[in-house]
């Protein structure tokens, strides 16, 4: 199995256009979530992290709103990595849950539009724009899409199919998406409270994130690698998560075993933490089954909302920034313990030496994914 290193990363969100800008905003406790009153999106006020319209007035043709934020994120990450996207050993992996579905709300349904809303169309458009020679890989698997895209890229690199893979994910919020979550009575009308006793639902968010992964060792003194990944399914319910947490624990256990890391090596957990009653309880059970209940855990949903197909990628990028800066971000909105099993929820900014992170995600259909992100030091490369 090859070692898979992080060459560069980007987040393009309402909090900033680079990974550093986003991480700095989180360190200052800045959130992109606020109350919106937009009749085109919802008949009632809703809390979400959305882009200002000003950005999209400058969007590049022929890209859509969704494709524009992806292109901006990929462009920055590729530039930082200094890679040649036209190289035969470089590939693109794209993750999203909804893609261009919002176009159906504003345009007549034609055969051309039916083609354009497909993720294949977006992936091909972006691949042509950046000059990728290989056919792009698309990952669309509910809310684990971003994390699963990282695992997919790792497996392609492990298998020797490519030397470098650009992994990008994005979603934008539309009336269709918002109304779907509202129909589940899962949307909070205030800032969400992951793992808190008073939690009452999610905030949605939009954004894009990109990781450039490679089997080539980066020049940094302490390179960061994706060392393990695991995937599982609850087989429980189309929208409700497992009541035992055993299946997410399976994904965590597989990720730890692939990384060759004991649970004791994990310094913090970047959880899914949607602030819904059942998800947070399920995660607390899984984390306890993994014997990680004493490890600091955070959720970033209070800063970004739930960014759907970008969530796993975006939160992995912040985890990478955390490792590089020896800083753990607190869980915004959390005040009082409220999960069925105890967790060490991070309440304040923690600055201390950290070397390994567990990132978890779960989604509709009972899907779960986990990855291990490690900072390498005094280790054979």
mmCIF file of N, CA and C in Angstrom, residues 158-261:
data_model
loop_
_atom_site.group_PDB
_atom_site.id
_atom_site.type_symbol
_atom_site.label_atom_id
_atom_site.label_comp_id
_atom_site.label_asym_id
_atom_site.label_seq_id
_atom_site.Cartn_x
_atom_site.Cartn_y
_atom_site.Cartn_z
ATOM 1 N N UNK A 158 -3.327 4.146 -4.155
ATOM 2 C CA UNK A 158 -2.806 2.892 -3.602
ATOM 3 C C UNK A 158 -2.597 1.850 -4.697
ATOM 4 N N UNK A 159 -3.538 1.826 -5.642
ATOM 5 C CA UNK A 159 -3.493 0.831 -6.715
ATOM 6 C C UNK A 159 -2.495 1.183 -7.807
ATOM 7 N N UNK A 160 -1.864 2.349 -7.700
ATOM 8 C CA UNK A 160 -0.888 2.754 -8.705
ATOM 9 C C UNK A 160 -1.500 3.254 -9.994
ATOM 10 N N UNK A 161 -2.803 3.581 -9.959
ATOM 11 C CA UNK A 161 -3.463 4.055 -11.182
ATOM 12 C C UNK A 161 -2.981 5.454 -11.566
ATOM 13 N N UNK A 162 -2.683 6.274 -10.551
ATOM 14 C CA UNK A 162 -2.246 7.645 -10.776
ATOM 15 C C UNK A 162 -1.172 8.018 -9.763
ATOM 16 N N UNK A 163 -0.474 9.109 -10.034
ATOM 17 C CA UNK A 163 0.497 9.651 -9.084
ATOM 18 C C UNK A 163 -0.131 10.780 -8.269
ATOM 19 N N UNK A 164 -1.075 11.492 -8.890
ATOM 20 C CA UNK A 164 -1.711 12.632 -8.239
ATOM 21 C C UNK A 164 -3.206 12.623 -8.540
ATOM 22 N N UNK A 165 -4.007 12.929 -7.512
ATOM 23 C CA UNK A 165 -5.459 13.032 -7.698
ATOM 24 C C UNK A 165 -5.951 14.323 -7.053
ATOM 25 N N UNK A 166 -6.699 15.100 -7.820
ATOM 26 C CA UNK A 166 -7.350 16.302 -7.307
ATOM 27 C C UNK A 166 -8.768 15.895 -6.888
ATOM 28 N N UNK A 167 -9.073 16.091 -5.611
ATOM 29 C CA UNK A 167 -10.386 15.722 -5.068
ATOM 30 C C UNK A 167 -11.142 17.001 -4.733
ATOM 31 N N UNK A 168 -12.268 17.213 -5.385
ATOM 32 C CA UNK A 168 -13.029 18.442 -5.172
ATOM 33 C C UNK A 168 -14.490 18.120 -4.927
ATOM 34 N N UNK A 169 -15.124 18.931 -4.076
ATOM 35 C CA UNK A 169 -16.541 18.720 -3.795
ATOM 36 C C UNK A 169 -17.252 20.027 -3.539
ATOM 37 N N UNK A 170 -18.540 20.066 -3.864
ATOM 38 C CA UNK A 170 -19.317 21.291 -3.651
ATOM 39 C C UNK A 170 -20.806 21.001 -3.659
ATOM 40 N N UNK A 171 -21.541 21.906 -3.047
ATOM 41 C CA UNK A 171 -22.995 21.954 -3.177
ATOM 42 C C UNK A 171 -23.452 23.377 -2.917
ATOM 43 N N UNK A 172 -24.537 23.760 -3.565
ATOM 44 C CA UNK A 172 -25.178 25.045 -3.300
ATOM 45 C C UNK A 172 -26.609 24.767 -2.860
ATOM 46 N N UNK A 173 -27.165 25.682 -2.082
ATOM 47 C CA UNK A 173 -28.487 25.463 -1.500
ATOM 48 C C UNK A 173 -29.566 26.080 -2.385
ATOM 49 N N UNK A 174 -30.616 25.318 -2.593
ATOM 50 C CA UNK A 174 -31.756 25.770 -3.391
ATOM 51 C C UNK A 174 -33.046 25.511 -2.614
ATOM 52 N N UNK A 175 -34.139 26.011 -3.135
ATOM 53 C CA UNK A 175 -35.443 25.781 -2.501
ATOM 54 C C UNK A 175 -35.744 24.289 -2.407
ATOM 55 N N UNK A 176 -35.404 23.558 -3.454
ATOM 56 C CA UNK A 176 -35.631 22.107 -3.482
ATOM 57 C C UNK A 176 -34.919 21.411 -2.325
ATOM 58 N N UNK A 177 -33.649 21.761 -2.125
ATOM 59 C CA UNK A 177 -32.858 21.132 -1.056
ATOM 60 C C UNK A 177 -33.390 21.541 0.312
ATOM 61 N N UNK A 178 -33.601 22.835 0.498
ATOM 62 C CA UNK A 178 -34.067 23.329 1.788
ATOM 63 C C UNK A 178 -35.425 22.736 2.149
ATOM 64 N N UNK A 179 -36.348 22.707 1.190
ATOM 65 C CA UNK A 179 -37.689 22.185 1.478
ATOM 66 C C UNK A 179 -37.646 20.702 1.833
ATOM 67 N N UNK A 180 -36.696 19.987 1.257
ATOM 68 C CA UNK A 180 -36.558 18.572 1.578
ATOM 69 C C UNK A 180 -36.220 18.363 3.037
ATOM 70 N N UNK A 181 -35.247 19.136 3.537
ATOM 71 C CA UNK A 181 -34.874 19.013 4.943
ATOM 72 C C UNK A 181 -35.976 19.561 5.851
ATOM 73 N N UNK A 182 -36.668 20.606 5.396
ATOM 74 C CA UNK A 182 -37.781 21.143 6.188
ATOM 75 C C UNK A 182 -38.902 20.113 6.325
ATOM 76 N N UNK A 183 -39.098 19.302 5.294
ATOM 77 C CA UNK A 183 -40.155 18.292 5.349
ATOM 78 C C UNK A 183 -39.876 17.231 6.411
ATOM 79 N N UNK A 184 -38.616 17.055 6.759
ATOM 80 C CA UNK A 184 -38.231 16.134 7.832
ATOM 81 C C UNK A 184 -38.289 16.805 9.210
ATOM 82 N N UNK A 185 -38.641 18.085 9.225
ATOM 83 C CA UNK A 185 -38.602 18.880 10.470
ATOM 84 C C UNK A 185 -37.209 18.798 11.092
ATOM 85 N N UNK A 186 -36.201 18.879 10.232
ATOM 86 C CA UNK A 186 -34.819 18.704 10.679
ATOM 87 C C UNK A 186 -34.015 19.989 10.650
ATOM 88 N N UNK A 187 -34.649 21.114 10.282
ATOM 89 C CA UNK A 187 -33.929 22.373 10.126
ATOM 90 C C UNK A 187 -34.167 23.262 11.347
ATOM 91 N N UNK A 188 -33.076 23.737 11.956
ATOM 92 C CA UNK A 188 -33.176 24.633 13.096
ATOM 93 C C UNK A 188 -33.414 26.058 12.618
ATOM 94 N N UNK A 189 -34.223 26.809 13.372
ATOM 95 C CA UNK A 189 -34.469 28.209 13.019
ATOM 96 C C UNK A 189 -33.484 29.149 13.704
ATOM 97 N N UNK A 190 -32.460 28.583 14.336
ATOM 98 C CA UNK A 190 -31.391 29.352 14.960
ATOM 99 C C UNK A 190 -30.078 28.610 14.747
ATOM 100 N N UNK A 191 -28.970 29.197 15.210
ATOM 101 C CA UNK A 191 -27.679 28.532 15.059
ATOM 102 C C UNK A 191 -27.750 27.129 15.642
ATOM 103 N N UNK A 192 -27.309 26.146 14.861
ATOM 104 C CA UNK A 192 -27.400 24.758 15.308
ATOM 105 C C UNK A 192 -26.501 24.501 16.522
ATOM 106 N N UNK A 193 -26.814 23.447 17.271
ATOM 107 C CA UNK A 193 -26.098 23.134 18.505
ATOM 108 C C UNK A 193 -25.660 21.668 18.503
ATOM 109 N N UNK A 194 -24.610 21.325 17.787
ATOM 110 C CA UNK A 194 -24.175 19.929 17.733
ATOM 111 C C UNK A 194 -23.878 19.369 19.120
ATOM 112 N N UNK A 195 -24.406 18.179 19.387
ATOM 113 C CA UNK A 195 -24.170 17.403 20.614
ATOM 114 C C UNK A 195 -24.755 18.053 21.865
ATOM 115 N N UNK A 196 -25.477 19.139 21.718
ATOM 116 C CA UNK A 196 -26.004 19.867 22.868
ATOM 117 C C UNK A 196 -27.372 19.314 23.288
ATOM 118 N N UNK A 197 -27.689 19.462 24.580
ATOM 119 C CA UNK A 197 -28.965 18.978 25.099
ATOM 120 C C UNK A 197 -30.148 19.686 24.454
ATOM 121 N N UNK A 198 -29.956 20.923 23.979
ATOM 122 C CA UNK A 198 -31.039 21.709 23.390
ATOM 123 C C UNK A 198 -31.009 21.704 21.860
ATOM 124 N N UNK A 199 -30.264 20.823 21.272
ATOM 125 C CA UNK A 199 -30.184 20.795 19.800
ATOM 126 C C UNK A 199 -31.556 20.482 19.203
ATOM 127 N N UNK A 200 -31.803 21.099 18.046
ATOM 128 C CA UNK A 200 -33.110 20.865 17.429
ATOM 129 C C UNK A 200 -33.053 20.805 15.905
ATOM 130 N N UNK A 201 -31.851 20.607 15.358
ATOM 131 C CA UNK A 201 -31.779 20.419 13.918
ATOM 132 C C UNK A 201 -30.589 21.112 13.273
ATOM 133 N N UNK A 202 -30.489 20.934 11.971
ATOM 134 C CA UNK A 202 -29.327 21.398 11.226
ATOM 135 C C UNK A 202 -29.502 22.811 10.700
ATOM 136 N N UNK A 203 -28.375 23.426 10.338
ATOM 137 C CA UNK A 203 -28.330 24.571 9.439
ATOM 138 C C UNK A 203 -27.712 24.049 8.143
ATOM 139 N N UNK A 204 -28.186 24.515 7.019
ATOM 140 C CA UNK A 204 -27.573 24.151 5.747
ATOM 141 C C UNK A 204 -26.513 25.182 5.363
ATOM 142 N N UNK A 205 -25.630 24.801 4.463
ATOM 143 C CA UNK A 205 -24.584 25.706 4.019
ATOM 144 C C UNK A 205 -24.133 25.367 2.621
ATOM 145 N N UNK A 206 -23.481 26.319 1.973
ATOM 146 C CA UNK A 206 -22.930 26.053 0.649
ATOM 147 C C UNK A 206 -21.454 26.402 0.625
ATOM 148 N N UNK A 207 -20.726 25.674 -0.209
ATOM 149 C CA UNK A 207 -19.289 25.880 -0.282
ATOM 150 C C UNK A 207 -18.639 24.805 -1.126
ATOM 151 N N UNK A 208 -17.341 24.966 -1.341
ATOM 152 C CA UNK A 208 -16.552 24.000 -2.098
ATOM 153 C C UNK A 208 -15.229 23.791 -1.386
ATOM 154 N N UNK A 209 -14.650 22.622 -1.584
ATOM 155 C CA UNK A 209 -13.349 22.308 -0.994
ATOM 156 C C UNK A 209 -12.583 21.387 -1.924
ATOM 157 N N UNK A 210 -11.263 21.476 -1.855
ATOM 158 C CA UNK A 210 -10.401 20.676 -2.725
ATOM 159 C C UNK A 210 -9.171 20.204 -1.968
ATOM 160 N N UNK A 211 -8.800 18.956 -2.190
ATOM 161 C CA UNK A 211 -7.524 18.402 -1.718
ATOM 162 C C UNK A 211 -6.751 17.899 -2.926
ATOM 163 N N UNK A 212 -5.458 18.160 -2.960
ATOM 164 C CA UNK A 212 -4.587 17.544 -3.963
ATOM 165 C C UNK A 212 -3.777 16.482 -3.236
ATOM 166 N N UNK A 213 -3.998 15.224 -3.623
ATOM 167 C CA UNK A 213 -3.334 14.082 -2.986
ATOM 168 C C UNK A 213 -2.336 13.461 -3.948
ATOM 169 N N UNK A 214 -1.247 12.919 -3.403
ATOM 170 C CA UNK A 214 -0.192 12.374 -4.256
ATOM 171 C C UNK A 214 0.604 11.311 -3.520
ATOM 172 N N UNK A 215 1.212 10.427 -4.276
ATOM 173 C CA UNK A 215 2.140 9.457 -3.699
ATOM 174 C C UNK A 215 3.545 10.045 -3.596
ATOM 175 N N UNK A 216 3.730 11.243 -4.142
ATOM 176 C CA UNK A 216 5.003 11.932 -4.032
ATOM 177 C C UNK A 216 5.105 12.620 -2.676
ATOM 178 N N UNK A 217 6.223 12.479 -2.001
ATOM 179 C CA UNK A 217 6.402 13.089 -0.682
ATOM 180 C C UNK A 217 6.579 14.600 -0.842
ATOM 181 N N UNK A 218 5.740 15.408 -0.186
ATOM 182 C CA UNK A 218 5.907 16.857 -0.290
ATOM 183 C C UNK A 218 7.156 17.337 0.422
ATOM 184 N N UNK A 219 7.553 18.556 0.119
ATOM 185 C CA UNK A 219 8.810 19.088 0.658
ATOM 186 C C UNK A 219 8.688 19.557 2.097
ATOM 187 N N UNK A 220 7.485 19.646 2.634
ATOM 188 C CA UNK A 220 7.285 20.166 3.992
ATOM 189 C C UNK A 220 7.993 19.304 5.036
ATOM 190 N N UNK A 221 8.376 19.945 6.132
ATOM 191 C CA UNK A 221 9.110 19.248 7.194
ATOM 192 C C UNK A 221 8.276 18.166 7.848
ATOM 193 N N UNK A 222 6.980 18.423 7.980
ATOM 194 C CA UNK A 222 6.077 17.448 8.590
ATOM 195 C C UNK A 222 4.905 17.197 7.642
ATOM 196 N N UNK A 223 5.109 16.371 6.621
ATOM 197 C CA UNK A 223 4.035 16.115 5.659
ATOM 198 C C UNK A 223 2.818 15.483 6.323
ATOM 199 N N UNK A 224 1.663 15.751 5.743
ATOM 200 C CA UNK A 224 0.411 15.193 6.242
ATOM 201 C C UNK A 224 -0.107 14.181 5.238
ATOM 202 N N UNK A 225 -0.586 13.056 5.746
ATOM 203 C CA UNK A 225 -1.041 11.995 4.857
ATOM 204 C C UNK A 225 -2.428 11.494 5.245
ATOM 205 N N UNK A 226 -3.120 10.951 4.270
ATOM 206 C CA UNK A 226 -4.362 10.223 4.500
ATOM 207 C C UNK A 226 -3.946 8.765 4.664
ATOM 208 N N UNK A 227 -3.976 8.281 5.898
ATOM 209 C CA UNK A 227 -3.374 6.973 6.161
ATOM 210 C C UNK A 227 -4.367 5.819 6.210
ATOM 211 N N UNK A 228 -5.649 6.118 6.320
ATOM 212 C CA UNK A 228 -6.618 5.030 6.369
ATOM 213 C C UNK A 228 -8.023 5.510 6.075
ATOM 214 N N UNK A 229 -8.865 4.593 5.620
ATOM 215 C CA UNK A 229 -10.255 4.932 5.330
ATOM 216 C C UNK A 229 -11.149 3.721 5.477
ATOM 217 N N UNK A 230 -12.371 3.942 5.888
ATOM 218 C CA UNK A 230 -13.336 2.861 6.022
ATOM 219 C C UNK A 230 -14.738 3.327 5.690
ATOM 220 N N UNK A 231 -15.555 2.414 5.137
ATOM 221 C CA UNK A 231 -16.921 2.726 4.737
ATOM 222 C C UNK A 231 -17.836 1.611 5.242
ATOM 223 N N UNK A 232 -19.067 1.973 5.640
ATOM 224 C CA UNK A 232 -20.033 0.963 6.085
ATOM 225 C C UNK A 232 -21.444 1.462 5.825
ATOM 226 N N UNK A 233 -22.428 0.601 6.065
ATOM 227 C CA UNK A 233 -23.821 1.007 5.921
ATOM 228 C C UNK A 233 -24.664 0.404 7.036
ATOM 229 N N UNK A 234 -25.600 1.194 7.555
ATOM 230 C CA UNK A 234 -26.449 0.755 8.665
ATOM 231 C C UNK A 234 -27.444 -0.321 8.252
ATOM 232 N N UNK A 235 -27.933 -0.240 6.995
ATOM 233 C CA UNK A 235 -29.038 -1.100 6.547
ATOM 234 C C UNK A 235 -30.193 -1.002 7.538
ATOM 235 N N UNK A 236 -30.477 0.239 7.944
ATOM 236 C CA UNK A 236 -31.455 0.468 9.006
ATOM 237 C C UNK A 236 -32.702 1.207 8.511
ATOM 238 N N UNK A 237 -32.504 2.331 7.808
ATOM 239 C CA UNK A 237 -33.636 3.176 7.433
ATOM 240 C C UNK A 237 -33.181 4.127 6.344
ATOM 241 N N UNK A 238 -34.119 4.584 5.505
ATOM 242 C CA UNK A 238 -33.745 5.453 4.390
ATOM 243 C C UNK A 238 -33.217 6.804 4.854
ATOM 244 N N UNK A 239 -33.676 7.282 6.009
ATOM 245 C CA UNK A 239 -33.181 8.565 6.503
ATOM 246 C C UNK A 239 -32.705 8.518 7.946
ATOM 247 N N UNK A 240 -33.263 7.630 8.762
ATOM 248 C CA UNK A 240 -32.864 7.542 10.168
ATOM 249 C C UNK A 240 -31.594 6.729 10.339
ATOM 250 N N UNK A 241 -30.642 7.216 11.147
ATOM 251 C CA UNK A 241 -29.396 6.479 11.345
ATOM 252 C C UNK A 241 -29.568 5.289 12.288
ATOM 253 N N UNK A 242 -28.552 4.489 12.370
ATOM 254 C CA UNK A 242 -28.516 3.351 13.288
ATOM 255 C C UNK A 242 -28.804 3.810 14.712
ATOM 256 N N UNK A 243 -29.448 2.966 15.477
ATOM 257 C CA UNK A 243 -29.690 3.287 16.888
ATOM 258 C C UNK A 243 -28.574 2.770 17.789
ATOM 259 N N UNK A 244 -27.654 1.989 17.226
ATOM 260 C CA UNK A 244 -26.583 1.405 18.046
ATOM 261 C C UNK A 244 -25.218 2.030 17.806
ATOM 262 N N UNK A 245 -25.008 2.632 16.629
ATOM 263 C CA UNK A 245 -23.704 3.189 16.283
ATOM 264 C C UNK A 245 -22.690 2.152 15.848
ATOM 265 N N UNK A 246 -23.097 0.884 15.799
ATOM 266 C CA UNK A 246 -22.149 -0.193 15.480
ATOM 267 C C UNK A 246 -21.585 -0.054 14.076
ATOM 268 N N UNK A 247 -22.414 0.437 13.159
ATOM 269 C CA UNK A 247 -21.971 0.485 11.764
ATOM 270 C C UNK A 247 -20.962 1.610 11.534
ATOM 271 N N UNK A 248 -21.183 2.790 12.121
ATOM 272 C CA UNK A 248 -20.167 3.840 12.037
ATOM 273 C C UNK A 248 -18.891 3.374 12.732
ATOM 274 N N UNK A 249 -19.039 2.673 13.842
ATOM 275 C CA UNK A 249 -17.861 2.116 14.513
ATOM 276 C C UNK A 249 -17.095 1.187 13.575
ATOM 277 N N UNK A 250 -17.805 0.399 12.761
ATOM 278 C CA UNK A 250 -17.136 -0.482 11.793
ATOM 279 C C UNK A 250 -16.264 0.328 10.838
ATOM 280 N N UNK A 251 -16.797 1.461 10.346
ATOM 281 C CA UNK A 251 -16.019 2.307 9.440
ATOM 282 C C UNK A 251 -14.804 2.884 10.150
ATOM 283 N N UNK A 252 -14.986 3.329 11.401
ATOM 284 C CA UNK A 252 -13.874 3.862 12.185
ATOM 285 C C UNK A 252 -12.814 2.793 12.396
ATOM 286 N N UNK A 253 -13.260 1.604 12.759
ATOM 287 C CA UNK A 253 -12.333 0.500 13.026
ATOM 288 C C UNK A 253 -11.536 0.132 11.773
ATOM 289 N N UNK A 254 -12.199 0.118 10.629
ATOM 290 C CA UNK A 254 -11.516 -0.201 9.371
ATOM 291 C C UNK A 254 -10.482 0.870 9.025
ATOM 292 N N UNK A 255 -10.844 2.122 9.261
ATOM 293 C CA UNK A 255 -9.907 3.218 8.981
ATOM 294 C C UNK A 255 -8.677 3.129 9.877
ATOM 295 N N UNK A 256 -8.885 2.847 11.154
ATOM 296 C CA UNK A 256 -7.766 2.719 12.089
ATOM 297 C C UNK A 256 -6.862 1.551 11.706
ATOM 298 N N UNK A 257 -7.465 0.431 11.331
ATOM 299 C CA UNK A 257 -6.672 -0.748 10.971
ATOM 300 C C UNK A 257 -5.879 -0.501 9.689
ATOM 301 N N UNK A 258 -6.494 0.153 8.712
ATOM 302 C CA UNK A 258 -5.768 0.446 7.477
ATOM 303 C C UNK A 258 -4.605 1.384 7.741
ATOM 304 N N UNK A 259 -4.823 2.342 8.660
ATOM 305 C CA UNK A 259 -3.759 3.289 8.995
ATOM 306 C C UNK A 259 -2.684 2.662 9.870
ATOM 307 N N UNK A 260 -3.001 1.510 10.474
ATOM 308 C CA UNK A 260 -2.061 0.893 11.402
ATOM 309 C C UNK A 260 -1.930 1.693 12.677
ATOM 310 N N UNK A 261 -3.019 2.374 13.064
ATOM 311 C CA UNK A 261 -2.996 3.251 14.235
ATOM 312 C C UNK A 261 -3.925 2.714 15.319
#
